[in-house]
PDB file of C-alpha atoms in Angstrom:
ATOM      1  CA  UNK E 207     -14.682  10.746  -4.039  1.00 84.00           C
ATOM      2  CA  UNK E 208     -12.187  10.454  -1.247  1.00 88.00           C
ATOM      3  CA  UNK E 209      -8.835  11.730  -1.997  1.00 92.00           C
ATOM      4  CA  UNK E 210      -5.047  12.351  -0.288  1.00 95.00           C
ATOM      5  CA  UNK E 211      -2.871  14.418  -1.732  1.00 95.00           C
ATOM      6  CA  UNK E 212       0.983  15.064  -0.634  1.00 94.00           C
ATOM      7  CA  UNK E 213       3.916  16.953  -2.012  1.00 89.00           C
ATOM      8  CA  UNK E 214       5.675  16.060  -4.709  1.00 84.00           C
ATOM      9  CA  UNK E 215       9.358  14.747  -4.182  1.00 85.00           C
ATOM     10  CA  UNK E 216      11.831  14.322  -4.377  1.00 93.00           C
ATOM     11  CA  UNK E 217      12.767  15.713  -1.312  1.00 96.00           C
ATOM     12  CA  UNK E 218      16.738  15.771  -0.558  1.00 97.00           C
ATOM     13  CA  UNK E 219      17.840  16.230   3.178  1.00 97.00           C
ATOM     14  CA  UNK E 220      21.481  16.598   4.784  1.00 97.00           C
ATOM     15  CA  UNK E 221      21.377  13.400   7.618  1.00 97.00           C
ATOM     16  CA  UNK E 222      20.175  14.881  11.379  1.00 97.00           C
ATOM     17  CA  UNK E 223      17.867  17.664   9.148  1.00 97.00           C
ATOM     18  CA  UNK E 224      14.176  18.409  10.062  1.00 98.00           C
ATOM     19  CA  UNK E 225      11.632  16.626   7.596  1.00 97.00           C
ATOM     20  CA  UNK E 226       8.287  17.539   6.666  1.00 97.00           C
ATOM     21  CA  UNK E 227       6.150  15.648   4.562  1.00 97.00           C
ATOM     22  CA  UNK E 228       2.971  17.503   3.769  1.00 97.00           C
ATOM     23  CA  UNK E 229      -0.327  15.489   3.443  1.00 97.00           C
ATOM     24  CA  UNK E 230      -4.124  16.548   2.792  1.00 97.00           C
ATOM     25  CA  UNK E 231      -7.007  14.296   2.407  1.00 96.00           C
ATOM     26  CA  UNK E 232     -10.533  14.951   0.827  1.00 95.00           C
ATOM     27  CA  UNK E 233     -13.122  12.561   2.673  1.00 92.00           C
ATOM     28  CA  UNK E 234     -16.856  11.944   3.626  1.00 86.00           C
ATOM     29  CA  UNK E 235     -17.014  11.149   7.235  1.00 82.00           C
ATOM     30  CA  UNK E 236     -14.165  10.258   9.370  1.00 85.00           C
ATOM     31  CA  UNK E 237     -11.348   8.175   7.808  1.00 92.00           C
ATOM     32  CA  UNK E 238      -8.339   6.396   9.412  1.00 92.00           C
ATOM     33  CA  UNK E 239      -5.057   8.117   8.287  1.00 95.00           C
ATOM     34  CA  UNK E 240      -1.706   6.409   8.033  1.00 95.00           C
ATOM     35  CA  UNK E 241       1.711   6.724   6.801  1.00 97.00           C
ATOM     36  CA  UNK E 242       3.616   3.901   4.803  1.00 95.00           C
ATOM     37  CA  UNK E 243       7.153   3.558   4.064  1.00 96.00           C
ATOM     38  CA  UNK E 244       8.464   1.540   1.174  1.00 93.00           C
ATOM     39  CA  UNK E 245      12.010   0.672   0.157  1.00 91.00           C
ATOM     40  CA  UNK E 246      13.163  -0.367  -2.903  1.00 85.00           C
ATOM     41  CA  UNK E 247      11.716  -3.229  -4.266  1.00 82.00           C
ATOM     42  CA  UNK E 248       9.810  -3.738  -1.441  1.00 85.00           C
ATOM     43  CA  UNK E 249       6.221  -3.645   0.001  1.00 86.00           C
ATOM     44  CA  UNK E 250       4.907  -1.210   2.327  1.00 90.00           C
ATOM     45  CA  UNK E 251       5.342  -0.947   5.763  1.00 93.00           C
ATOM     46  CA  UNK E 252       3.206   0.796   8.250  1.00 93.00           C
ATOM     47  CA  UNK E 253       4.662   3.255   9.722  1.00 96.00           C
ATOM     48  CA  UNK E 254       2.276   5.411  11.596  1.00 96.00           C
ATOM     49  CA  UNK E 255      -1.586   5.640  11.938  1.00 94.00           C
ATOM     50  CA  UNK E 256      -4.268   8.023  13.786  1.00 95.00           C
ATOM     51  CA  UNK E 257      -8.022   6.766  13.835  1.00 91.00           C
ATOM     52  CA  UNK E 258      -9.569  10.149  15.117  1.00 91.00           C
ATOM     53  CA  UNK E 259      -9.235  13.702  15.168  1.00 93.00           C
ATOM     54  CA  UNK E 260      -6.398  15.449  17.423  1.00 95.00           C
ATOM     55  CA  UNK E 261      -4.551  11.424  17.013  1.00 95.00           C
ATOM     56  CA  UNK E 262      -0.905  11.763  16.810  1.00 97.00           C
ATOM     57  CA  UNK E 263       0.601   8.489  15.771  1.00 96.00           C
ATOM     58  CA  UNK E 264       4.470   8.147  16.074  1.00 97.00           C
ATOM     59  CA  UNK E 265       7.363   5.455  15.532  1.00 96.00           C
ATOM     60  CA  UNK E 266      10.442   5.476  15.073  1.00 95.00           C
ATOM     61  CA  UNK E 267      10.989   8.835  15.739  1.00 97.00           C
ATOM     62  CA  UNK E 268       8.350  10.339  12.922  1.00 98.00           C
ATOM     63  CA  UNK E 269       5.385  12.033  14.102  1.00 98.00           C
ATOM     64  CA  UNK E 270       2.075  13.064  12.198  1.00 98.00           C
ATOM     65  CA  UNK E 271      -1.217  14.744  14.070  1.00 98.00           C
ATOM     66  CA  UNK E 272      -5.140  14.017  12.601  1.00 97.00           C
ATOM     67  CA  UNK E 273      -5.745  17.548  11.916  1.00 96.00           C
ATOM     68  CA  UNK E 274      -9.684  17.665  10.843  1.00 94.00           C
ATOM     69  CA  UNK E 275      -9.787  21.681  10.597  1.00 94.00           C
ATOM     70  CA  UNK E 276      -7.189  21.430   7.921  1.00 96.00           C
ATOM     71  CA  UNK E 277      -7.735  18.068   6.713  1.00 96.00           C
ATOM     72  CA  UNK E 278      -4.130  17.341   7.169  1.00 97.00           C
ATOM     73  CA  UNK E 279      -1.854  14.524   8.414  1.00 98.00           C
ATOM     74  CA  UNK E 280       1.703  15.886   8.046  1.00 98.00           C
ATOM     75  CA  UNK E 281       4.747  13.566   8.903  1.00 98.00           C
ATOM     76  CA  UNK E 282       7.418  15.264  10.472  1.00 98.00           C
ATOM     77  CA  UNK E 283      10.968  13.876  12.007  1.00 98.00           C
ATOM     78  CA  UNK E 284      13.239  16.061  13.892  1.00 97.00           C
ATOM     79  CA  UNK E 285      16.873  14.552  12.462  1.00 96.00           C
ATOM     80  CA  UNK E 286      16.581  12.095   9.486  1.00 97.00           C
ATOM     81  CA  UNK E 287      19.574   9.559   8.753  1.00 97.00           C
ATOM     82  CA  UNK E 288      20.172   8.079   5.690  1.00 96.00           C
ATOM     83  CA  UNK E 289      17.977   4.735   6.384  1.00 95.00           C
ATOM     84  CA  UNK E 290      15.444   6.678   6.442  1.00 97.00           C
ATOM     85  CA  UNK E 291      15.909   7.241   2.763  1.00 96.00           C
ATOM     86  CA  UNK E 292      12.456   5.461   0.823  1.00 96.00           C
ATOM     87  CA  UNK E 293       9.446   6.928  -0.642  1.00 95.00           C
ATOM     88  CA  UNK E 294       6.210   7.945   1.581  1.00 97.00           C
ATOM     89  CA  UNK E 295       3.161   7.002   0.885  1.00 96.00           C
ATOM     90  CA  UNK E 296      -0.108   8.668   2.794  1.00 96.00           C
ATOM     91  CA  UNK E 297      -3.050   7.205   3.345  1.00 95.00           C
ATOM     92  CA  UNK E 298      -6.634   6.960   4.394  1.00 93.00           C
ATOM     93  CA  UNK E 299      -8.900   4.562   4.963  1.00 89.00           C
ATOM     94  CA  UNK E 300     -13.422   4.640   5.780  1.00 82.00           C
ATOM     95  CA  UNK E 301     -14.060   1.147   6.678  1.00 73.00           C
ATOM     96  CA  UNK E 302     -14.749  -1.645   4.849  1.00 69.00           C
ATOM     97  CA  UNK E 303     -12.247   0.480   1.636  1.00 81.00           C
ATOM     98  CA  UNK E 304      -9.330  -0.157   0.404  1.00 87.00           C
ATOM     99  CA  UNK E 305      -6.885   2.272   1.631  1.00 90.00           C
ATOM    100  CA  UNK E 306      -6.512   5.388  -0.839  1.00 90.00           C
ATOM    101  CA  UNK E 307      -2.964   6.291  -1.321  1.00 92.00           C
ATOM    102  CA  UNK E 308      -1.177   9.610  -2.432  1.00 93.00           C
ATOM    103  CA  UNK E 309       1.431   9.938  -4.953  1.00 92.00           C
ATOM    104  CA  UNK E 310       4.329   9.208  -2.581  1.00 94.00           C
ATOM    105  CA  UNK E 311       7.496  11.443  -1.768  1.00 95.00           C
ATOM    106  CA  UNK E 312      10.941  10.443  -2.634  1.00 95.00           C
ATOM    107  CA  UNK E 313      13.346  11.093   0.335  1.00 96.00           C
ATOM    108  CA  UNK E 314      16.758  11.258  -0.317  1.00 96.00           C
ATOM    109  CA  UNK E 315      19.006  11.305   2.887  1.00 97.00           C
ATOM    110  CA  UNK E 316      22.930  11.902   2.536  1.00 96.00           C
ATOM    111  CA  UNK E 317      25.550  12.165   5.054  1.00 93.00           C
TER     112      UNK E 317
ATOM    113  CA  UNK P  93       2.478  -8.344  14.024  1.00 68.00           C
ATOM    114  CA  UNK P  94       0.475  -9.176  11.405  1.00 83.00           C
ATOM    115  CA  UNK P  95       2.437 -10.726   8.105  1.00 90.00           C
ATOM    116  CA  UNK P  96       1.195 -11.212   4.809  1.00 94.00           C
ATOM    117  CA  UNK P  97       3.437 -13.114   2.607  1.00 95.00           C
ATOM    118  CA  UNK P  98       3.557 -12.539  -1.384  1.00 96.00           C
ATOM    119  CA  UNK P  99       5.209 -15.254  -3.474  1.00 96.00           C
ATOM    120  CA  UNK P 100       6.896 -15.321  -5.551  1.00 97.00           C
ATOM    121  CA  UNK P 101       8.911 -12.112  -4.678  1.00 95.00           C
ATOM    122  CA  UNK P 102      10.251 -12.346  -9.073  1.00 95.00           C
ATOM    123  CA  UNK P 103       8.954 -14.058 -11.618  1.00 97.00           C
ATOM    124  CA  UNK P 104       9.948 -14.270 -15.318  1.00 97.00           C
ATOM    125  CA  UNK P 105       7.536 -15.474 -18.067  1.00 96.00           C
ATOM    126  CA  UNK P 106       7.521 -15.564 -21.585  1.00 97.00           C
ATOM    127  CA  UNK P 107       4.928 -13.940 -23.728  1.00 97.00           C
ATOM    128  CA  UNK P 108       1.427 -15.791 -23.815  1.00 97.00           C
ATOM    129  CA  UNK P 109       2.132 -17.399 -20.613  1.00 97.00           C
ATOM    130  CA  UNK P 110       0.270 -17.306 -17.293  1.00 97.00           C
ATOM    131  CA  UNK P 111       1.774 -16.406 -14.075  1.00 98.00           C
ATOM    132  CA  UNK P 112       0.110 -17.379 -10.543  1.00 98.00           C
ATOM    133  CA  UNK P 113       1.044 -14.543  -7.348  1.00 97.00           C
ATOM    134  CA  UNK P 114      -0.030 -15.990  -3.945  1.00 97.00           C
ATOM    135  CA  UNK P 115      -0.795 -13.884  -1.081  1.00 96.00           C
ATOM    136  CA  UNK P 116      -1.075 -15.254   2.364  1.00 95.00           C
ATOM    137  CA  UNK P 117      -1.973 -14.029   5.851  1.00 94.00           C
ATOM    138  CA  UNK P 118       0.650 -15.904   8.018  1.00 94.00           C
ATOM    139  CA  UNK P 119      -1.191 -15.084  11.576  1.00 91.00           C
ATOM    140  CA  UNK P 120      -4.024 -13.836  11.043  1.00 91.00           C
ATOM    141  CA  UNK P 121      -7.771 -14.182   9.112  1.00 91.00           C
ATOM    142  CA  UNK P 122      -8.274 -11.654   6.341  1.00 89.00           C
ATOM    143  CA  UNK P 123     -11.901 -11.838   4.685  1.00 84.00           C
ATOM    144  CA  UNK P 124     -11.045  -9.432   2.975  1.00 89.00           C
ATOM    145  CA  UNK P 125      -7.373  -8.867   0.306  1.00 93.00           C
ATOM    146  CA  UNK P 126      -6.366  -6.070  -2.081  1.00 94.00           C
ATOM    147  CA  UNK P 127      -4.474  -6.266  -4.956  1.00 96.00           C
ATOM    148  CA  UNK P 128      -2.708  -3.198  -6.581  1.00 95.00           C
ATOM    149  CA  UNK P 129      -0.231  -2.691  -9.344  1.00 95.00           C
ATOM    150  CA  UNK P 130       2.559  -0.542  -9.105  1.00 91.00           C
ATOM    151  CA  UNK P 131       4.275   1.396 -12.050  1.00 85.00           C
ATOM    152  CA  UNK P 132       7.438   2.449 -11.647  1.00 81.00           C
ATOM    153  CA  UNK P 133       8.348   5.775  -9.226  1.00 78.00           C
ATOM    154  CA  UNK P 134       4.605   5.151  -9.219  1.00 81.00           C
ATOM    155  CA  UNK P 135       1.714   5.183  -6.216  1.00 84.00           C
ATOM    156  CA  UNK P 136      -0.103   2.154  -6.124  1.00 88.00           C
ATOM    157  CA  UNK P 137      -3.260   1.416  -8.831  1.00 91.00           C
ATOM    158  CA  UNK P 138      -6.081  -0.745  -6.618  1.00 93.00           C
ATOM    159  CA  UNK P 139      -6.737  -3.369  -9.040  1.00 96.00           C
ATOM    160  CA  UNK P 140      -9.553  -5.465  -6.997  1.00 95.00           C
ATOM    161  CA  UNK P 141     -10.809  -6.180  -4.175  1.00 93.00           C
ATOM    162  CA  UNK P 142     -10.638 -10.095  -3.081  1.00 90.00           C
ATOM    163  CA  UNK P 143     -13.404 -11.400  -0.548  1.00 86.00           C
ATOM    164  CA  UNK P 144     -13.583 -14.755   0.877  1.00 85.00           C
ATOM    165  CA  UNK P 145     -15.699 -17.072  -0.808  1.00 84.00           C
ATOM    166  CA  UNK P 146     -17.012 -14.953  -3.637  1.00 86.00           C
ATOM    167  CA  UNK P 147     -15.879 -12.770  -6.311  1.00 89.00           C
ATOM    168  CA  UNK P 148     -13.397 -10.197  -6.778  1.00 92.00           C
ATOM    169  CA  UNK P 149     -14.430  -6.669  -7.462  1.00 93.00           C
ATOM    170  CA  UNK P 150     -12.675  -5.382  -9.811  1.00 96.00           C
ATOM    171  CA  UNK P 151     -11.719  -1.261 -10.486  1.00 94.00           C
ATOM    172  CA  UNK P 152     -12.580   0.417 -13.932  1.00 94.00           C
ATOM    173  CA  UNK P 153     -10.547  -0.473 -16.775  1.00 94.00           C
ATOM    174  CA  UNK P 154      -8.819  -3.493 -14.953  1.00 96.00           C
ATOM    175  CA  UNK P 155      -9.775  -6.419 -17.304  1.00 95.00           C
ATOM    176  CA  UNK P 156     -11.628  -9.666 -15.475  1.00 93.00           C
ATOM    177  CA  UNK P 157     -10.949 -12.228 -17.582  1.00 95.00           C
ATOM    178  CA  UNK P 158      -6.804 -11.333 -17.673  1.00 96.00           C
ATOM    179  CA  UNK P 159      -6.676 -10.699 -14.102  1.00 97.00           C
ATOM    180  CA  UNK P 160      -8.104 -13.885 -12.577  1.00 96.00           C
ATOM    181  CA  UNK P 161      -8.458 -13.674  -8.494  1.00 94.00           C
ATOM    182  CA  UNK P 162      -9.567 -15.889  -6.313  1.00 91.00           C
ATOM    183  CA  UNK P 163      -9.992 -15.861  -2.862  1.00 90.00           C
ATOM    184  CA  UNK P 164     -10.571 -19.651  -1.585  1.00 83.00           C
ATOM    185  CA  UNK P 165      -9.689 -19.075   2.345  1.00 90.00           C
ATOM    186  CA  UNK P 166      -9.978 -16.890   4.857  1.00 91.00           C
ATOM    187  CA  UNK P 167      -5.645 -16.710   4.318  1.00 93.00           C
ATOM    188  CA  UNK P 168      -5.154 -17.120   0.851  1.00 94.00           C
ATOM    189  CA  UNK P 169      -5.943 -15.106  -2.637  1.00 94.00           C
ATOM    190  CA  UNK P 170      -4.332 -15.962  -5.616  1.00 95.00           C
ATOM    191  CA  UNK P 171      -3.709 -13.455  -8.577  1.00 97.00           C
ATOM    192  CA  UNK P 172      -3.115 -15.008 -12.283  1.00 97.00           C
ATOM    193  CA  UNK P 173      -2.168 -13.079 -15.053  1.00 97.00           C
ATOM    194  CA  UNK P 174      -3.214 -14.609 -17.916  1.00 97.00           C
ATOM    195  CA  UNK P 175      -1.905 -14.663 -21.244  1.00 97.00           C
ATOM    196  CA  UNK P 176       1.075 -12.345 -19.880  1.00 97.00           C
ATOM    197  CA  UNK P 177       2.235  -9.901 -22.484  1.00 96.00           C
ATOM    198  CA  UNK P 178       5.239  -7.415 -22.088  1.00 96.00           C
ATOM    199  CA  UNK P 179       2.522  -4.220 -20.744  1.00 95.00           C
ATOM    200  CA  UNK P 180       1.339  -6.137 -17.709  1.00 96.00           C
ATOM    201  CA  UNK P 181       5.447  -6.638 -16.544  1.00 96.00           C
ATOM    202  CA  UNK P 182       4.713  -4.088 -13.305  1.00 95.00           C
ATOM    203  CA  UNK P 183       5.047  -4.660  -9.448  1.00 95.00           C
ATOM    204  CA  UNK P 184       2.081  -6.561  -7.987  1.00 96.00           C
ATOM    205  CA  UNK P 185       1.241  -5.847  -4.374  1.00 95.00           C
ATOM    206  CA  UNK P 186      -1.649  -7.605  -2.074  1.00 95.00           C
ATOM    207  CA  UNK P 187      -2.654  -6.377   1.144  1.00 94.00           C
ATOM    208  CA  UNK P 188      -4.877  -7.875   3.836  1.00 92.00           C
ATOM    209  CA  UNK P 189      -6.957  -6.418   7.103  1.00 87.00           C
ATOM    210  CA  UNK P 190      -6.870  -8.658   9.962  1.00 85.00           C
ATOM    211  CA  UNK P 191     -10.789  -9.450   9.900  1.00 81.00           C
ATOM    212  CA  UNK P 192     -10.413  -9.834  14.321  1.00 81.00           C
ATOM    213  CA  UNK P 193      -9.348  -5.881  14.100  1.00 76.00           C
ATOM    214  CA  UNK P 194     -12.159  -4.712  12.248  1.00 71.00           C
ATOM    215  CA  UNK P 195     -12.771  -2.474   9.130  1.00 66.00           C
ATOM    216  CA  UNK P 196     -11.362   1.122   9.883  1.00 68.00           C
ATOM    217  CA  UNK P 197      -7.844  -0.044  10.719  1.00 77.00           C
ATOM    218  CA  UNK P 198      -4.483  -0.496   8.811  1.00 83.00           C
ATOM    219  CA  UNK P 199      -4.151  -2.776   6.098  1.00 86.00           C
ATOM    220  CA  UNK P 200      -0.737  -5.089   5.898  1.00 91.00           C
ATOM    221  CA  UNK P 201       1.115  -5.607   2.955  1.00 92.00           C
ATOM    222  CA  UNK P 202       3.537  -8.449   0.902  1.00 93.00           C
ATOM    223  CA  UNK P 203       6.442  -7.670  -0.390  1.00 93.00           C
ATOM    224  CA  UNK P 204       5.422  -7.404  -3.596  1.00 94.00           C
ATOM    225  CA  UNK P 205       6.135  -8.953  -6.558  1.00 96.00           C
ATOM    226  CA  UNK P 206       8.523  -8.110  -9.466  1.00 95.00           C
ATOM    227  CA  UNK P 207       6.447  -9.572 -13.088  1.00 97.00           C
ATOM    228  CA  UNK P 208       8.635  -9.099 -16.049  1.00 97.00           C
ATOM    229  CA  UNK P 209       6.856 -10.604 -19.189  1.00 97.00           C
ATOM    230  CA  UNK P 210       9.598 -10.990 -22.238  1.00 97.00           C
TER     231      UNK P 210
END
């Protein structure tokens, strides 16, 4: 069955360092990827989302590109801060589904 | 954008109890909700899927008859958790998809709520 798998946390970054969250998916077809943020005892927010191939969705200064030759959906920021700080959850979605999540990835931002 | 409101946010219940968690689409039409449980430093379990007018669908190993959901409007699904004991204390989360966007786009969640069972 369909699948997304990203890297284990937690990840610890210095504020204004380079993140990279790595994310792979396992899918029939042509899913809908997306990145959610959650914060502590919260829900999850949407944070990002590309529908097709070559899609790069960004906010808030995160980035991620629908790779299909890799099957990958990395998110990537060039300078976290410390409100950044909340665990990342990828995603995917074939319609109809309920969205399949990863594990999630801890970051841990400190100034 | 598109809310979805969870209530109650907390929610403590003595053993043998039953709890109701509402989830509700504030501006938009969802036929379709999703409930998940969350353990903690945990991803999130898909418990069921809630449609509109009929029955839930329920995952493997999720019990029916504890985990009552029903899904009377096109902006509401209730979960009850029956008989609460101490194990099913966890994070409950719903989700919705804005019906008007169609199937192959985000889903939006509550806020989730904190079930401690004592």
């Amino acid at each position: 069955g369909d699948s997304v798998t990203q890297m284990e946390g937690p990840v610890t970054l210095s504020e204004e360092a380079f993140l990279t969250i790595n994310c792979t998916y396992t899918a029939t077809g042509y899913p809908s990827l997306f990145w959610y943020v959650q914060y502590p005892g919260e829900g999850l927010q949407l944070l990002l989302k590309a529908t097709k191939a070559d899609d790069k969705g960004s906010n808030k200064g995160f980035e991620a590109t629908y790779r299909k030759e890799t099957t990958s959906f990395h998110l990537e920021k060039g300078s976290v801060q410390v409100s950044d700080s909340a665990v990342y959850f990828c995603a995917l979605n074939q319609a109809g589904t309920a969205l399949i999540f990863g594990k999630g990835t801890t970051l841990s931002v400190s100034s | 954008g598109a809310v979805v409101s969870q209530h109650p946010s907390w929610v403590i219940c003595k053993s043998g109890t039953s709890v109701k968690i509402e989830c509700r689409s504030l501006d938009f039409q969802a036929t379709t909700m999703f409930w998940y449980r969350q353990f903690p430093k945990q991803s999130l379990m898909l418990m069921a899927t809630s449609n509109e007018g009929s029955k839930a669908t329920y995952e493997q190993g999720v019990e029916k008859d504890k985990f009552l959901i029903n899904h009377a409007s096109l902006t509401l699904s209730t979960l009850t958790v029956t008989s609460a004991h101490p194990e099913d204390s966890s994070f409950y989360i719903c989700s919705a998809r804005d019906r008007d966007r169609g199937t192959n786009t985000e889903a939006f969640f509550g806020q989730g709520t904190r079930l401690t069972v004592v």
